[in-house]
Coordinates of C-alpha atoms and ligand atoms in Angstrom, one line a residue:
M30 CA 0.0 0.2 0.0
E31 CA 1.4 3.6 -0.9
A32 CA 0.7 6.8 0.9
D33 CA -2.5 7.1 -1.4
G34 CA -3.7 3.7 -0.1
A35 CA -3.4 1.9 -3.5
I36 CA -4.0 -1.7 -3.8
E37 CA -1.9 -3.5 -6.5
F38 CA -2.6 -7.1 -6.0
L39 CA -5.2 -9.6 -5.4
D40 CA -4.7 -12.7 -3.6
V41 CA -6.9 -15.3 -4.7
V42 CA -7.6 -18.2 -2.1
A43 CA -9.0 -21.3 -3.8
R44 CA -9.7 -24.7 -2.4
Q45 CA -8.2 -27.4 -4.2
G46 CA -9.7 -31.1 -4.9
D47 CA -8.0 -32.4 -1.8
G48 CA -9.3 -29.6 0.4
T49 CA -6.1 -27.7 0.8
L50 CA -6.1 -23.8 0.1
V51 CA -3.9 -22.4 -2.3
T52 CA -3.2 -18.6 -2.7
R53 CA -2.3 -17.0 -6.2
R54 CA -1.4 -13.4 -6.4
A55 CA -2.7 -11.5 -9.3
R56 CA -2.7 -8.0 -10.6
T57 CA -5.8 -9.1 -12.8
L58 CA -8.6 -11.4 -12.0
V59 CA -11.2 -12.7 -14.6
L60 CA -14.4 -14.1 -13.0
A61 CA -16.3 -16.6 -14.9
A62 CA -18.4 -18.3 -12.4
G63 CA -21.2 -19.3 -14.9
L64 CA -24.7 -20.0 -13.9
E65 CA -26.1 -21.2 -10.7
P66 CA -29.6 -23.0 -10.3
V67 CA -32.4 -21.4 -8.8
L68 CA -35.1 -23.1 -6.8
P69 CA -38.3 -21.4 -5.6
D70 CA -38.1 -19.5 -2.3
G71 CA -38.2 -21.8 0.7
I72 CA -37.5 -25.0 -1.4
V73 CA -34.4 -27.1 -0.5
S74 CA -33.6 -30.0 -2.7
D75 CA -33.1 -33.5 -1.1
E76 CA -33.4 -37.2 -2.2
R77 CA -36.9 -36.6 -3.5
V78 CA -37.1 -33.1 -4.5
W79 CA -34.4 -32.1 -7.1
H80 CA -33.4 -29.2 -9.3
S81 CA -33.1 -30.1 -13.0
E82 CA -29.4 -29.8 -13.0
E83 CA -29.2 -32.9 -10.4
L84 CA -31.2 -35.2 -12.6
L85 CA -28.5 -37.3 -14.1
A86 CA -26.6 -37.5 -11.0
K87 CA -29.6 -38.6 -8.8
L88 CA -31.6 -40.8 -11.1
P89 CA -29.4 -43.8 -10.5
T90 CA -30.6 -43.8 -6.8
L91 CA -34.2 -44.5 -7.7
R92 CA -35.7 -48.0 -7.6
D93 CA -38.8 -48.6 -9.9
P94 CA -40.4 -45.1 -9.6
R95 CA -44.1 -44.9 -10.1
R96 CA -44.6 -41.0 -10.7
F97 CA -42.7 -37.9 -11.5
V98 CA -43.8 -34.7 -11.2
V99 CA -41.8 -31.9 -13.3
V100 CA -42.5 -28.1 -12.6
G101 CA -41.6 -25.7 -15.3
A102 CA -42.3 -24.8 -18.9
G103 CA -38.7 -24.1 -20.3
Q104 CA -36.4 -26.1 -22.3
S105 CA -35.0 -27.9 -19.2
A106 CA -38.5 -28.8 -18.2
A107 CA -39.6 -30.1 -21.3
E108 CA -36.3 -32.3 -21.7
V109 CA -36.7 -33.6 -18.3
A110 CA -40.2 -34.6 -18.8
G111 CA -39.4 -36.2 -22.3
H112 CA -36.3 -38.1 -20.8
L113 CA -38.2 -39.5 -17.8
H114 CA -41.1 -40.6 -19.8
G115 CA -38.8 -42.5 -22.3
A116 CA -36.4 -43.8 -19.7
F117 CA -39.1 -45.1 -17.2
P118 CA -41.9 -46.8 -19.2
A119 CA -43.7 -47.9 -16.2
A120 CA -43.8 -44.6 -14.5
E121 CA -46.1 -41.6 -15.0
V122 CA -44.7 -38.2 -15.7
C123 CA -46.8 -35.2 -14.6
A124 CA -45.8 -31.8 -16.3
V125 CA -47.0 -28.9 -14.3
F126 CA -46.7 -25.4 -15.7
A127 CA -48.8 -22.0 -15.6
K128 CA -48.8 -21.4 -19.4
Y129 CA -51.5 -23.1 -21.5
G130 CA -48.8 -24.6 -23.7
Y131 CA -45.0 -24.7 -24.1
T132 CA -43.8 -21.7 -25.8
P133 CA -41.5 -22.2 -29.0
A134 CA -38.2 -20.7 -28.9
D135 CA -37.5 -17.9 -31.3
D136 CA -34.6 -18.9 -33.4
S137 CA -35.6 -17.1 -36.6
S138 CA -33.0 -15.4 -38.4
F139 CA -33.6 -11.7 -37.9
A140 CA -34.1 -12.2 -34.1
N141 CA -30.9 -14.4 -34.2
R142 CA -28.9 -11.0 -34.7
I143 CA -29.4 -10.2 -31.0
F144 CA -26.5 -12.6 -30.5
D145 CA -24.1 -11.0 -32.9
S146 CA -21.1 -9.3 -31.5
E147 CA -22.3 -5.9 -33.1
A148 CA -25.6 -6.2 -31.0
V149 CA -23.3 -6.2 -28.1
D150 CA -22.2 -2.7 -28.9
H151 CA -25.7 -1.5 -29.6
F152 CA -27.0 -2.9 -26.4
Y153 CA -24.0 -1.5 -24.4
T154 CA -24.5 2.0 -25.5
A155 CA -28.5 1.9 -25.4
P156 CA -30.3 3.9 -22.8
D157 CA -31.7 2.0 -19.8
E158 CA -35.2 1.8 -21.0
V159 CA -34.0 0.6 -24.5
K160 CA -32.1 -2.3 -23.0
E161 CA -35.0 -3.2 -21.0
R162 CA -37.2 -3.3 -24.0
L163 CA -34.6 -5.1 -26.1
R164 CA -34.4 -7.8 -23.4
A165 CA -38.2 -8.1 -23.2
Y166 CA -38.8 -8.3 -26.9
H167 CA -36.2 -11.1 -27.3
A168 CA -36.3 -12.8 -24.1
S169 CA -38.1 -15.6 -26.1
T170 CA -34.8 -16.6 -28.0
N171 CA -33.5 -18.0 -24.6
Y172 CA -35.9 -17.9 -21.7
S173 CA -39.0 -20.2 -20.7
V174 CA -39.2 -21.4 -24.2
V175 CA -38.7 -24.7 -26.0
D176 CA -37.3 -26.0 -29.1
L177 CA -40.4 -26.4 -31.4
E178 CA -39.3 -30.2 -32.3
L179 CA -39.5 -31.2 -28.8
I180 CA -42.8 -29.4 -28.2
D181 CA -44.1 -31.4 -31.1
E182 CA -42.5 -34.8 -29.9
L183 CA -44.2 -34.3 -26.5
Y184 CA -47.5 -33.6 -27.9
R185 CA -47.4 -36.5 -30.2
R186 CA -46.5 -38.8 -27.3
H187 CA -49.3 -37.2 -25.1
Y188 CA -52.1 -37.4 -27.9
Q189 CA -51.1 -41.1 -28.8
E190 CA -51.5 -42.0 -25.1
K191 CA -54.8 -40.3 -24.7
V192 CA -56.2 -42.0 -27.9
Q193 CA -54.9 -45.4 -26.5
G194 CA -56.4 -44.6 -23.0
K195 CA -53.3 -45.0 -21.1
E196 CA -52.1 -41.7 -20.3
R197 CA -48.5 -41.6 -18.9
L198 CA -47.5 -38.2 -19.9
R199 CA -49.9 -36.0 -18.1
I200 CA -49.9 -32.4 -18.8
F201 CA -51.1 -30.2 -16.0
N202 CA -51.2 -26.8 -18.0
A203 CA -52.5 -23.6 -16.6
S204 CA -51.7 -25.0 -13.2
R205 CA -49.5 -24.4 -10.3
L206 CA -48.3 -26.4 -7.2
A207 CA -50.6 -25.7 -4.3
G208 CA -48.8 -27.6 -1.6
V209 CA -45.8 -30.0 -1.3
E210 CA -45.8 -32.7 1.7
N211 CA -42.5 -34.2 2.0
D212 CA -42.1 -36.5 5.1
S213 CA -41.1 -40.0 6.2
S214 CA -44.2 -41.4 4.6
G215 CA -43.5 -40.0 1.2
L216 CA -43.9 -37.1 -1.2
R217 CA -47.3 -35.7 -1.9
V218 CA -48.1 -32.7 -4.0
T219 CA -51.2 -30.9 -5.0
V220 CA -51.7 -29.3 -8.4
E221 CA -54.3 -26.5 -8.8
F222 CA -55.8 -25.6 -12.1
L223 CA -55.7 -22.1 -12.3
P224 CA -58.9 -21.3 -14.1
T225 CA -61.1 -23.2 -12.0
G226 CA -59.2 -23.8 -8.8
E227 CA -59.8 -27.4 -9.1
R228 CA -57.1 -29.4 -7.0
T229 CA -55.6 -32.7 -8.0
P230 CA -53.5 -34.6 -5.1
L231 CA -50.5 -36.7 -6.6
E232 CA -48.2 -38.9 -4.6
A233 CA -45.1 -39.0 -6.1
D234 CA -41.5 -40.5 -6.0
V235 CA -39.8 -37.4 -7.0
L236 CA -40.4 -33.8 -7.6
V237 CA -38.2 -32.0 -10.2
Y238 CA -37.9 -28.3 -10.3
A239 CA -36.9 -27.2 -13.7
T240 CA -37.1 -23.6 -12.6
G241 CA -33.8 -22.3 -14.3
Y242 CA -30.5 -20.5 -13.5
R243 CA -29.1 -17.1 -12.9
P244 CA -25.6 -15.8 -13.3
T245 CA -23.5 -16.0 -10.1
D246 CA -23.1 -12.4 -8.6
P247 CA -19.4 -12.0 -9.3
L248 CA -19.0 -9.7 -6.2
T249 CA -20.0 -12.5 -3.9
L250 CA -16.7 -14.3 -5.0
L251 CA -14.5 -11.3 -3.9
G252 CA -14.9 -11.0 0.0
E253 CA -14.1 -7.7 1.2
T254 CA -12.9 -6.5 -2.2
G255 CA -16.4 -6.6 -3.6
G256 CA -17.0 -3.6 -1.4
L257 CA -14.5 -1.7 -3.5
C258 CA -16.5 -2.5 -6.8
E259 CA -19.1 -0.4 -8.2
R260 CA -22.9 -1.3 -8.7
L261 CA -25.5 0.1 -11.1
P262 CA -28.8 1.5 -9.3
G263 CA -30.5 -1.6 -10.6
G264 CA -27.9 -3.7 -8.4
G265 CA -25.9 -5.2 -11.3
V266 CA -22.3 -4.5 -11.3
R267 CA -21.1 -1.5 -13.3
L268 CA -18.9 -2.7 -16.1
G269 CA -17.0 -1.0 -18.9
R270 CA -17.3 -2.1 -22.3
D271 CA -14.4 -4.3 -21.8
Y272 CA -16.1 -6.2 -19.0
R273 CA -13.9 -4.6 -16.5
I274 CA -15.6 -4.0 -13.4
A275 CA -15.5 -0.1 -12.2
T276 CA -13.8 0.2 -8.8
S277 CA -13.0 2.5 -6.1
P278 CA -9.9 4.5 -7.1
E279 CA -7.7 3.0 -4.8
L280 CA -8.1 -0.5 -6.3
R281 CA -5.7 -0.7 -9.2
C282 CA -6.3 -4.3 -10.1
G283 CA -8.3 -5.3 -13.0
I284 CA -11.4 -7.5 -12.3
Y285 CA -13.4 -8.7 -15.4
V286 CA -16.5 -10.5 -15.7
Q287 CA -17.1 -13.1 -18.1
G288 CA -20.6 -14.1 -18.3
A289 CA -22.7 -12.1 -15.5
S290 CA -23.1 -9.0 -17.9
E291 CA -26.7 -9.5 -19.5
H292 CA -27.7 -6.2 -17.7
T293 CA -24.9 -4.2 -19.6
H294 CA -24.2 -6.2 -22.7
G295 CA -27.1 -8.2 -23.6
L296 CA -28.8 -11.4 -24.0
T297 CA -25.8 -13.2 -25.4
S298 CA -23.8 -12.7 -22.2
T299 CA -24.9 -15.9 -20.6
L300 CA -24.7 -18.1 -23.7
L301 CA -21.8 -19.6 -26.0
S302 CA -22.7 -17.6 -29.0
N303 CA -20.3 -14.7 -28.3
T304 CA -17.9 -16.2 -25.9
A305 CA -15.0 -16.3 -28.2
V306 CA -15.4 -12.9 -29.1
R307 CA -16.2 -11.5 -25.5
V308 CA -12.9 -13.5 -23.9
G309 CA -10.9 -12.0 -27.0
E310 CA -12.0 -8.5 -25.7
I311 CA -11.1 -9.3 -22.1
A312 CA -7.9 -10.6 -23.1
A313 CA -7.1 -7.6 -25.2
S314 CA -8.1 -5.0 -22.4
L315 CA -6.2 -7.0 -19.8
T316 CA -3.1 -7.2 -21.9
D317 CA -3.4 -3.5 -22.4
H318 CA -3.7 -2.6 -18.7
L319 CA -0.7 -5.0 -17.9
R320 CA 1.5 -3.4 -20.4
T321 CA 0.7 0.0 -19.4
P322 CA 2.0 1.3 -15.9
R323 CA -0.3 2.0 -13.2
L324 CA -1.8 5.4 -13.6
P325 CA -2.8 8.0 -11.0
P326 CA -6.2 7.0 -9.4
A327 CA -8.0 10.0 -10.9
C328 CA -6.9 8.7 -14.4
D329 CA -8.3 5.2 -13.6
R330 CA -11.4 6.5 -12.5
W331 CA -11.8 8.3 -15.8
C332 CA -11.2 5.3 -17.7
S333 CA -14.0 3.0 -15.8
A334 CA -16.4 5.9 -15.9
Q335 CA -15.9 6.5 -19.4
G336 CA -16.0 2.8 -20.2
A337 CA -19.4 2.9 -18.4
G338 CA -20.9 5.4 -20.7
L339 CA -20.8 8.0 -17.9
L340 CA -18.4 10.7 -19.4
A341 CA -18.0 12.4 -22.6
P342 CA -15.0 11.6 -24.7
G343 CA -13.0 14.4 -23.5
P344 CA -11.4 12.8 -20.5
A345 CA -11.1 9.7 -22.4
R346 CA -8.7 11.4 -25.1
R347 CA -6.8 13.0 -22.1
H348 CA -6.8 9.5 -20.6
G349 CA -5.1 8.2 -24.0
V350 CA -2.5 10.9 -23.7
L351 CA -1.6 10.1 -20.1
R352 CA -1.5 6.4 -21.1
R353 CA 0.7 7.0 -24.2
R354 CA 3.2 9.2 -22.0
A355 CA 3.0 6.6 -19.1
R356 CA 3.8 3.9 -21.6
R357 CA 6.8 5.8 -23.0
R358 CA 8.0 6.2 -19.5
G359 CA 7.3 2.6 -18.6
R360 CA 9.4 1.3 -21.5
R361 CA 12.1 3.6 -20.1
S362 CA 11.8 1.9 -16.7
G363 CA 11.8 -1.6 -18.2
R364 CA 8.3 -2.1 -16.5
L365 CA 6.8 -3.1 -19.8
R366 CA 9.3 -6.2 -20.0
A367 CA 8.2 -7.1 -16.4
G368 CA 4.5 -6.9 -17.5
R369 CA 5.2 -9.1 -20.3
R370 CA 7.0 -11.5 -18.1
L371 CA 4.2 -11.6 -15.6
L372 CA 1.6 -12.2 -18.7
R373 CA 3.9 -15.2 -19.8
G374 CA 3.9 -16.4 -16.2
E375 CA 7.6 -16.0 -16.0
H376 CA 7.6 -13.5 -13.0
R377 CA 10.7 -13.8 -11.0
P378 CA 9.7 -13.7 -7.3
G379 CA 11.3 -10.6 -5.6
A380 CA 12.1 -8.7 -8.7
G381 CA 11.3 -5.3 -8.4
R382 CA 9.4 -5.7 -5.2
P383 CA 9.8 -6.6 -1.7
A384 CA 9.3 -10.3 -0.9
A385 CA 7.9 -11.1 2.6
G386 CA 4.9 -12.3 4.3
R387 CA 3.2 -15.7 4.4
A388 CA 0.7 -18.0 2.6
A389 CA -2.8 -17.3 3.3
G390 CA -4.8 -19.6 5.3
A391 CA -8.6 -20.2 5.8
G392 CA -8.9 -17.4 8.0
D393 CA -7.6 -15.1 5.2
V394 CA -10.3 -15.7 2.9
G395 CA -12.3 -12.5 1.9
R396 CA -10.1 -10.2 4.0
V397 CA -8.3 -7.2 2.7
R398 CA -4.7 -7.5 4.0
R399 CA -2.8 -4.3 4.5
R400 CA 0.8 -5.7 4.7
Q401 CA 3.8 -6.5 2.8
P402 CA 3.3 -9.3 0.2
P403 CA 4.8 -12.6 -0.3
P404 CA 6.5 -13.1 -3.6
V405 CA 4.4 -13.5 -6.5
P406 CA 4.2 -17.3 -7.0
R407 CA 4.7 -18.9 -10.4
P408 CA 1.4 -20.0 -12.0
H409 CA 0.4 -23.6 -11.5
P410 CA -1.9 -24.5 -14.4
G411 CA -4.8 -26.3 -13.4
Q412 CA -4.5 -25.6 -9.7
D413 CA -6.2 -22.5 -9.4
L414 CA -10.0 -21.6 -9.8
R415 CA -10.5 -24.0 -12.7
L416 CA -13.0 -26.9 -12.1
P417 CA -14.4 -29.3 -14.3
A418 CA -16.5 -27.4 -16.6
H419 CA -20.5 -28.1 -16.2
G420 CA -22.7 -28.8 -18.9
S421 CA -22.3 -26.0 -21.7
A422 CA -25.2 -27.0 -24.0
R423 CA -28.9 -27.0 -23.6
R424 CA -29.0 -30.8 -23.6
R425 CA -26.4 -31.2 -20.7
L426 CA -28.4 -30.9 -17.6
H427 CA -26.0 -31.6 -14.7
R428 CA -23.4 -29.6 -13.2
P429 CA -20.9 -31.0 -10.5
A430 CA -20.7 -29.3 -7.2
R431 CA -18.3 -26.3 -7.0
P432 CA -15.9 -25.7 -4.4
G433 CA -15.5 -22.2 -3.2
G434 CA -12.9 -19.6 -4.2
R435 CA -12.6 -16.0 -3.1
A436 CA -10.1 -13.2 -3.6
H437 CA -9.0 -10.5 -1.5
A438 CA -7.1 -7.2 -2.0
H439 CA -3.5 -6.9 -1.3
H440 CA -2.1 -3.5 -0.7
H441 CA 1.2 -3.2 -2.5
P442 CA 3.5 -0.3 -3.1
R443 CA 2.4 1.2 -6.3
P444 CA 5.2 1.2 -8.9
T445 CA 6.3 4.7 -9.9
T446 CA 5.6 5.6 -13.5
G447 CA 8.6 7.5 -14.0
Ligands
LIG291 C1 -29.0 -26.3 -18.7 C2 -28.1 -25.3 -19.5 C3 -28.4 -25.2 -20.8 C4 -27.7 -24.5 -21.6 N1 -27.7 -24.4 -23.0 C5 -27.2 -23.5 -23.7 C6 -27.4 -23.6 -25.2 O1 -27.9 -24.5 -25.8 N2 -26.8 -22.6 -26.0 C7 -25.9 -21.8 -25.4 O2 -25.1 -21.0 -26.3 N3 -25.5 -21.9 -24.0 C8 -26.1 -22.8 -23.4 N4 -26.0 -22.5 -21.9 C9 -25.2 -21.6 -21.4 C10 -23.8 -22.2 -21.6 O3 -23.7 -23.3 -20.6 C11 -22.7 -21.0 -20.9 O4 -22.8 -20.0 -22.0 C12 -21.5 -21.5 -20.9 O5 -21.3 -22.7 -19.9 C13 -20.6 -20.5 -20.2 O6 -19.3 -20.9 -19.9 P1 -18.6 -20.2 -18.7 O7 -17.2 -20.8 -18.7 O8 -18.7 -18.7 -18.5 O9 -19.4 -20.9 -17.4 P2 -19.4 -22.4 -16.9 O10 -19.4 -23.3 -18.1 O11 -20.8 -22.4 -16.2 O12 -18.3 -22.7 -16.0 C14 -18.2 -21.8 -14.9 C15 -17.3 -22.8 -13.9 O13 -17.0 -22.1 -12.9 C16 -17.0 -22.9 -11.7 N5 -17.0 -22.0 -10.3 C17 -18.3 -21.3 -10.2 N6 -18.1 -20.7 -9.1 C18 -16.8 -21.1 -8.7 C19 -15.9 -20.8 -7.5 N7 -16.4 -19.9 -6.5 N8 -14.7 -21.3 -7.3 C20 -14.3 -22.1 -8.3 N9 -15.0 -22.4 -9.5 C21 -16.2 -21.9 -9.4 C22 -18.0 -23.9 -11.9 O14 -18.1 -25.0 -11.1 C23 -17.9 -24.0 -13.5 O15 -17.0 -25.0 -13.6 C24 -26.7 -23.5 -21.2 C25 -26.7 -23.4 -19.6 C26 -27.5 -24.3 -19.0 C27 -27.1 -24.3 -17.2

C-alpha cells in the first residue's frame, strides 16, 4: 500500500480438490463463475426434491419409480419430462406449468442477430429503457421457451397415449403447485388448475423443479474486495465495455466479468454464441492494462467511468494521452518487459518488489490484508479456480458441485511511473 492507499494485487484463495487452500497473487482477475440453479423460495433439494441440474446424478439412486412431477415450462422442463417418460416406461410423468402450452423458442434469422457481437455494442450504448425493451422483446430467444421439435414430440406422445386410453405423460397446463408435503411417509403434491381452482392430489417419487438458472453474482466471490466494486442503481455490477468492473480509485487491479453481464451487454452474455469474441475482448483489455504502468487514481477513475458510458470523450482522450506518456516512461523503466514476463507466467519472485509475508490460510479468505506481500508465485496451471466445466449446451443438465474460491485485495507499493 502506498501513501495514497493503492491496492496493486489480489490474493486469490482457492480450495483444491483435496481440500487444501492455495493462494495465487494476481494483478488481474477474470471471474467466469457461470450460472447457478434457482429453486423457488423456501425449497431445498433433497433425495425426493431435485433441481433439474441434479437429474442425471440422482436418477441412478431410484428404484422402480411410479410417478414424477416436473415443474416448469422451459427447455429444461420439457427435456426432463421427455427423458423421464422415455427412460421409465412404467412411470407416470406429470408436467406442471402455468402457461397453456410450452412456448416455442424464437430462433428465427432476424431475431438471432441479437446474438451477434455487433448487437453487444448496440446494447451496451443503449439507454436503460431501450435495454429493458430489447431484453423483453427477445427473451423468447432463450428464456422459458422450448425447441419446437421437442414440443411437437411431447404433444405426439401425449396425444397418442390419450387416444390409447393409457395416459402416462400427463400435462397439467394453466396450473401451479398448491402444496408439497415431503416426510417419512413419502412425497405428496397438490396441483391446482388455475382457471377453476380444481385441485389434484398426487403421490410422487420425485418432484423435479426445472426452474432455471441465474448468473452467479461476481461480487459474492470477492470477499471484502467486492465492497470496492461499483454497482448500478438496479443492483447489477457496473461494467466497462471491456467487461472490467468499475472500482474505487484505490483498487488498481483489473477485475473482469465473463458471463454475468446481461444487464449491460445483452442477452448473449450467458450463452456460448459470443463467448470467443467476449474473451478476446477481455484478453485484449487485460493485456493492454498490464502493459501500461499504473496511472494515478483519478485517471483510472476516468477510464472506468468513461467505459461505463458516464463521461464524454474528452477525459478519455486525455486518458489516452496520459496512457501513451506513461507507456513511454514505462518502456524506459523496463516495467513493460516485466509486465510481459508476468503475462507469460515468468515472473521472478522478488524482482522489483519486496518479498515477505506468509501464505494465506482459511482465516484469510475474503479479508483485505494491509501488509507487505509475499513473492508472486509462479502460476500452476490447473490448480487455481479452474474446475471441471459443467454442461455447456442446452442438452446437458448436470453440473458438478463447486468448491468455493474467493479473492481478497492485497495492498502493495504502487510502482512509480517515471
Ligand atoms: C442447462 C443449460 C443449458 C444451456 N444451453 C445452452 C445452449 O443451448 N446454448 C448456449 O449457447 N448456451 C447454453 N447454456 C449456457 C452455457 O452453458 C454457458 O454459456 C457456458 O457454459 C458459459 O461458460 P462459462 O465458462 O462462462 O461458465 P460455466 O461453463 O458455467 O463454467 C463456470 C465454472 O466455474 C466454476 N465455479 C463457479 N464458482 C466457482 C468458485 N467460487 N470457485 C471455483 N470455481 C467456480 C463452476 O463450477 C464451473 O465449472 C446453457 C446453460 C445451462 C445451465
